[in-house]
Amino acid sequence: MLIRGLSRLIVIVGPLLILGYIVFVYVDGHSKLEQTVDWHRGFKSHNENAPSSMNNDHKPTQDESLPAIHDADNRDNDAPTLPSLPTQEPLPSPASPKPESGTNGAIHLDPKLYREVFSLTTADKKYFKVDFGIDFPGMNPNIIPHPREDDKWIIVASKVETDRAKDFKPLFEEIACSAAFQKDGTLACVTAPSILPVQPTQSDNCKDDIAHYNLSIGPHDMRILYGPDAPFAIFGSQSHYACFGLWAQDFRTLVPEAFALDAPNIEFLKEGTEIQRPPPWGPIEKNWFFFWDAQGQVYAHHDTVPKRVFAQMAPDGSVGPDLAPLAGTDEKCMGKYMPKVTASAVEAHEESLHQATNSLAITLCKRSDPLCTPTDENTFIMQIFQHKRVYNFHPVYEPYVMLFQRTAPFAVHAISTKPIWIHGRGLMAEDADATKWRSDEEDLIKMHSEMFYVTSMSWKKHGLRYHGHIDDPLFLAFGIEDVRSAAIDVLAGDLLLDLGLCKDV
């Protein structure tokens, strides 16, 4: 009888023990998989967070400055919605997108939660492709007006390795060409793409856990932007002060055929120059941008979170002290309007906030208005930062706009109260051609929106450089799933319709 009872017990309990073991191995294995990253992936995609400091012993705690995230409510699990927005009231945790019935999986977008922007020129109001040709796939594009031809633009992107396993080279390159709009709306190269002649750098600071970055040669995550007088390239490369830092160079020296007439006038950043920062340095520095004040002095903006860091910049790349503490109203304003992210979520690489684009100066009245005159009271510096969330190892980015003063102390003026949604962004699908999910259709992340990563913004109209007005069209350029390039043309004012003003805090 005892043996028979034990047999019955084994029949019941045995499968449960096996099932528990499988679940343990699956979860723990995926945890280890997330932590085991190819040495080159941190710069070939935006899925990898850079280490936050040279000393990796410090771990943020729940008591530190990042605000707490909200608890989930009891909404219907069968009808997931897009991530909720930051407000003063608690909101549910982010959920997956919801396909709208009868629309072939189109995303149902709640206008209370997102500001959707539409193309000014495409027939369907969706974004358009940025195409470098079949032999030069590019991701994370940049667009600036061509200096001589009013129907062309210069486009730049990171060259994509089409087969990393078989044809991977430890050399990173940026490609550029002159481009024009085609009949189908695509912005495509009309000259053969060329590799930008950026000089590689070396560093003795990539050691121990990040020693593999010594093999990561060439420019990374390049941003092309116009200042008040000239275009510049900012890119990551091995650093004299950290493992990886930010370098800058007058863009005209990299594409001399387009800017031949300007060559005698190039002085500032004529060669690749490393930009410095107020201490402390992190081992991997990324996503800095330049901004110019009303007098044309250039500054480097290093961080937006967990607190702003920016400094005046000299021609040799050195910087003065951190000026952000002088903007005494920033903490209260950012505390109200910035998306809420916990320190634990940052530590777990589940969420983060970071700078994304270059800056532009914008006057908050219309160029077409004869009474509109740019002043320090109506003209601000505009940047885009992004809120990154990771779902089942798939990152999703939501862009927000921040405006700050163009005169000292450069305090924050306003922040988007809802993220921007680019019309045409859809659900993850096989034709998205995401690197991670391209092998098997069943591996696709179900019910997830595509990863759009906004990389740059620029005025669309030829002749405009750094400064514009709310009725001027601009380009938002972005990468899709780290394999494709695209952009959308919108009125600048369309990005500013949901601002929370710091003066109201």
Short mmCIF file of N, CA and C in Angstrom, two decimals, residues 291-365:
data_model
loop_
_atom_site.label_atom_id
_atom_site.label_comp_id
_atom_site.label_asym_id
_atom_site.label_seq_id
_atom_site.Cartn_x
_atom_site.Cartn_y
_atom_site.Cartn_z
N PHE A 291 24.96 73.65 -28.40
CA PHE A 291 23.98 74.72 -28.59
C PHE A 291 24.70 76.05 -28.58
N TRP A 292 24.05 77.03 -29.20
CA TRP A 292 24.63 78.36 -29.34
C TRP A 292 23.73 79.39 -28.66
N ASP A 293 24.34 80.33 -27.94
CA ASP A 293 23.54 81.37 -27.29
C ASP A 293 23.24 82.49 -28.27
N ALA A 294 22.60 83.54 -27.79
CA ALA A 294 22.16 84.63 -28.66
C ALA A 294 23.33 85.35 -29.31
N GLN A 295 24.51 85.29 -28.70
CA GLN A 295 25.69 85.95 -29.24
C GLN A 295 26.54 85.03 -30.11
N GLY A 296 26.12 83.80 -30.28
CA GLY A 296 26.85 82.87 -31.14
C GLY A 296 27.93 82.07 -30.43
N GLN A 297 28.00 82.15 -29.10
CA GLN A 297 28.97 81.34 -28.35
C GLN A 297 28.47 79.90 -28.26
N VAL A 298 29.37 78.95 -28.47
CA VAL A 298 28.98 77.54 -28.48
C VAL A 298 29.18 76.91 -27.10
N TYR A 299 28.26 76.01 -26.76
CA TYR A 299 28.30 75.26 -25.51
C TYR A 299 28.10 73.78 -25.83
N ALA A 300 28.62 72.93 -24.96
CA ALA A 300 28.37 71.49 -25.05
C ALA A 300 27.39 71.10 -23.95
N HIS A 301 26.32 70.41 -24.34
CA HIS A 301 25.31 69.94 -23.39
C HIS A 301 25.52 68.44 -23.21
N HIS A 302 26.02 68.05 -22.04
CA HIS A 302 26.47 66.68 -21.82
C HIS A 302 25.37 65.75 -21.31
N ASP A 303 24.57 66.23 -20.38
CA ASP A 303 23.55 65.38 -19.76
C ASP A 303 22.27 66.16 -19.55
N THR A 304 21.14 65.44 -19.64
CA THR A 304 19.85 65.99 -19.23
C THR A 304 19.36 65.32 -17.95
N VAL A 305 19.64 64.04 -17.78
CA VAL A 305 19.29 63.30 -16.56
C VAL A 305 20.51 62.53 -16.08
N PRO A 306 20.61 62.24 -14.77
CA PRO A 306 19.65 62.60 -13.72
C PRO A 306 19.60 64.09 -13.41
N LYS A 307 20.58 64.84 -13.93
CA LYS A 307 20.52 66.29 -13.84
C LYS A 307 21.27 66.85 -15.04
N ARG A 308 20.94 68.08 -15.41
CA ARG A 308 21.59 68.69 -16.56
C ARG A 308 23.06 68.99 -16.25
N VAL A 309 23.89 68.84 -17.28
CA VAL A 309 25.29 69.24 -17.23
C VAL A 309 25.61 69.89 -18.56
N PHE A 310 26.09 71.14 -18.55
CA PHE A 310 26.51 71.80 -19.79
C PHE A 310 27.55 72.85 -19.45
N ALA A 311 28.37 73.20 -20.45
CA ALA A 311 29.49 74.10 -20.21
C ALA A 311 29.87 74.82 -21.50
N GLN A 312 30.45 76.00 -21.33
CA GLN A 312 30.96 76.75 -22.49
C GLN A 312 32.17 76.02 -23.06
N MET A 313 32.28 76.03 -24.39
CA MET A 313 33.31 75.25 -25.07
C MET A 313 34.31 76.16 -25.77
N ALA A 314 35.58 75.78 -25.72
CA ALA A 314 36.66 76.50 -26.39
C ALA A 314 36.99 75.81 -27.71
N PRO A 315 37.70 76.50 -28.62
CA PRO A 315 38.02 75.91 -29.93
C PRO A 315 38.81 74.61 -29.86
N ASP A 316 39.57 74.40 -28.77
CA ASP A 316 40.35 73.17 -28.67
C ASP A 316 39.57 72.02 -28.03
N GLY A 317 38.26 72.23 -27.80
CA GLY A 317 37.43 71.18 -27.22
C GLY A 317 37.34 71.21 -25.71
N SER A 318 38.17 72.01 -25.06
CA SER A 318 38.09 72.11 -23.60
C SER A 318 36.84 72.89 -23.20
N VAL A 319 36.41 72.70 -21.98
CA VAL A 319 35.18 73.34 -21.51
C VAL A 319 35.43 74.01 -20.16
N GLY A 320 34.54 74.96 -19.85
CA GLY A 320 34.58 75.61 -18.55
C GLY A 320 33.82 74.79 -17.52
N PRO A 321 33.50 75.41 -16.39
CA PRO A 321 32.77 74.70 -15.34
C PRO A 321 31.34 74.40 -15.74
N ASP A 322 30.74 73.45 -15.04
CA ASP A 322 29.34 73.11 -15.25
C ASP A 322 28.47 74.31 -14.89
N LEU A 323 27.65 74.78 -15.84
CA LEU A 323 26.80 75.94 -15.63
C LEU A 323 25.39 75.57 -15.17
N ALA A 324 25.05 74.30 -15.20
CA ALA A 324 23.69 73.88 -14.90
C ALA A 324 23.22 74.28 -13.50
N PRO A 325 24.07 74.25 -12.46
CA PRO A 325 23.58 74.63 -11.13
C PRO A 325 23.05 76.06 -11.05
N LEU A 326 23.41 76.91 -12.01
CA LEU A 326 22.92 78.29 -12.00
C LEU A 326 21.45 78.37 -12.40
N ALA A 327 20.95 77.35 -13.07
CA ALA A 327 19.54 77.32 -13.48
C ALA A 327 18.71 76.75 -12.33
N GLY A 328 18.42 77.60 -11.37
CA GLY A 328 17.84 77.15 -10.11
C GLY A 328 16.43 76.61 -10.20
N THR A 329 15.70 76.90 -11.28
CA THR A 329 14.32 76.43 -11.41
C THR A 329 14.20 75.07 -12.09
N ASP A 330 15.31 74.55 -12.58
CA ASP A 330 15.24 73.31 -13.36
C ASP A 330 14.72 72.12 -12.57
N GLU A 331 15.19 71.96 -11.35
CA GLU A 331 14.85 70.76 -10.59
C GLU A 331 13.34 70.63 -10.39
N LYS A 332 12.70 71.74 -10.04
CA LYS A 332 11.26 71.69 -9.80
C LYS A 332 10.50 71.44 -11.10
N CYS A 333 10.90 72.12 -12.17
CA CYS A 333 10.21 71.96 -13.45
C CYS A 333 10.38 70.55 -14.00
N MET A 334 11.61 70.05 -13.99
CA MET A 334 11.86 68.71 -14.52
C MET A 334 11.22 67.65 -13.63
N GLY A 335 11.15 67.92 -12.34
CA GLY A 335 10.49 66.99 -11.44
C GLY A 335 9.02 66.81 -11.76
N LYS A 336 8.40 67.85 -12.30
CA LYS A 336 6.98 67.76 -12.64
C LYS A 336 6.74 67.13 -14.00
N TYR A 337 7.52 67.52 -15.00
CA TYR A 337 7.18 67.17 -16.38
C TYR A 337 7.96 66.01 -16.97
N MET A 338 9.14 65.69 -16.45
CA MET A 338 9.92 64.60 -17.05
C MET A 338 9.24 63.26 -16.80
N PRO A 339 9.33 62.31 -17.75
CA PRO A 339 8.81 60.96 -17.51
C PRO A 339 9.45 60.36 -16.25
N LYS A 340 8.66 59.62 -15.52
CA LYS A 340 9.11 59.06 -14.24
C LYS A 340 9.79 57.72 -14.45
N VAL A 341 11.01 57.61 -13.98
CA VAL A 341 11.80 56.40 -14.12
C VAL A 341 12.46 56.10 -12.78
N THR A 342 12.39 54.86 -12.34
CA THR A 342 13.00 54.50 -11.06
C THR A 342 14.48 54.18 -11.22
N ALA A 343 15.21 54.35 -10.14
CA ALA A 343 16.62 53.98 -10.13
C ALA A 343 16.79 52.49 -10.36
N SER A 344 15.88 51.68 -9.82
CA SER A 344 15.99 50.23 -10.00
C SER A 344 15.76 49.84 -11.46
N ALA A 345 14.85 50.55 -12.16
CA ALA A 345 14.61 50.26 -13.57
C ALA A 345 15.81 50.62 -14.42
N VAL A 346 16.49 51.72 -14.07
CA VAL A 346 17.70 52.11 -14.78
C VAL A 346 18.79 51.07 -14.56
N GLU A 347 18.95 50.65 -13.31
CA GLU A 347 19.98 49.66 -12.98
C GLU A 347 19.74 48.35 -13.71
N ALA A 348 18.48 47.98 -13.86
CA ALA A 348 18.13 46.72 -14.53
C ALA A 348 18.07 46.87 -16.04
N HIS A 349 18.38 48.04 -16.58
CA HIS A 349 18.33 48.32 -18.01
C HIS A 349 16.93 48.12 -18.57
N GLU A 350 15.92 48.40 -17.76
CA GLU A 350 14.53 48.30 -18.20
C GLU A 350 13.99 49.63 -18.71
N GLU A 351 14.50 50.73 -18.18
CA GLU A 351 14.07 52.06 -18.59
C GLU A 351 15.24 53.02 -18.46
N SER A 352 15.21 54.09 -19.24
CA SER A 352 16.19 55.16 -19.09
C SER A 352 15.71 56.38 -19.87
N LEU A 353 16.29 57.52 -19.55
CA LEU A 353 16.07 58.76 -20.27
C LEU A 353 17.41 59.24 -20.77
N HIS A 354 17.47 59.71 -22.01
CA HIS A 354 18.75 60.22 -22.51
C HIS A 354 18.54 61.19 -23.66
N GLN A 355 19.54 62.02 -23.87
CA GLN A 355 19.52 62.95 -24.99
C GLN A 355 19.56 62.17 -26.30
N ALA A 356 18.95 62.76 -27.35
CA ALA A 356 18.84 62.02 -28.60
C ALA A 356 19.37 62.80 -29.80
N THR A 357 19.02 64.07 -29.92
CA THR A 357 19.30 64.82 -31.15
C THR A 357 20.23 65.99 -30.89
N ASN A 358 20.56 66.66 -31.98
CA ASN A 358 21.20 67.97 -31.91
C ASN A 358 20.17 68.99 -31.43
N SER A 359 20.58 70.23 -31.33
CA SER A 359 19.67 71.30 -30.93
C SER A 359 19.39 72.24 -32.10
N LEU A 360 18.28 72.95 -32.01
CA LEU A 360 17.93 74.04 -32.92
C LEU A 360 17.42 75.21 -32.08
N ALA A 361 17.57 76.41 -32.60
CA ALA A 361 16.96 77.59 -31.97
C ALA A 361 15.63 77.86 -32.67
N ILE A 362 14.59 78.13 -31.89
CA ILE A 362 13.26 78.34 -32.46
C ILE A 362 12.58 79.54 -31.82
N THR A 363 12.01 80.39 -32.67
CA THR A 363 11.22 81.53 -32.23
C THR A 363 9.75 81.14 -32.22
N LEU A 364 9.08 81.40 -31.11
CA LEU A 364 7.71 80.91 -30.91
C LEU A 364 6.66 81.84 -31.49
N CYS A 365 6.90 82.30 -32.69
CA CYS A 365 5.89 83.00 -33.48
C CYS A 365 6.20 82.70 -34.95
#
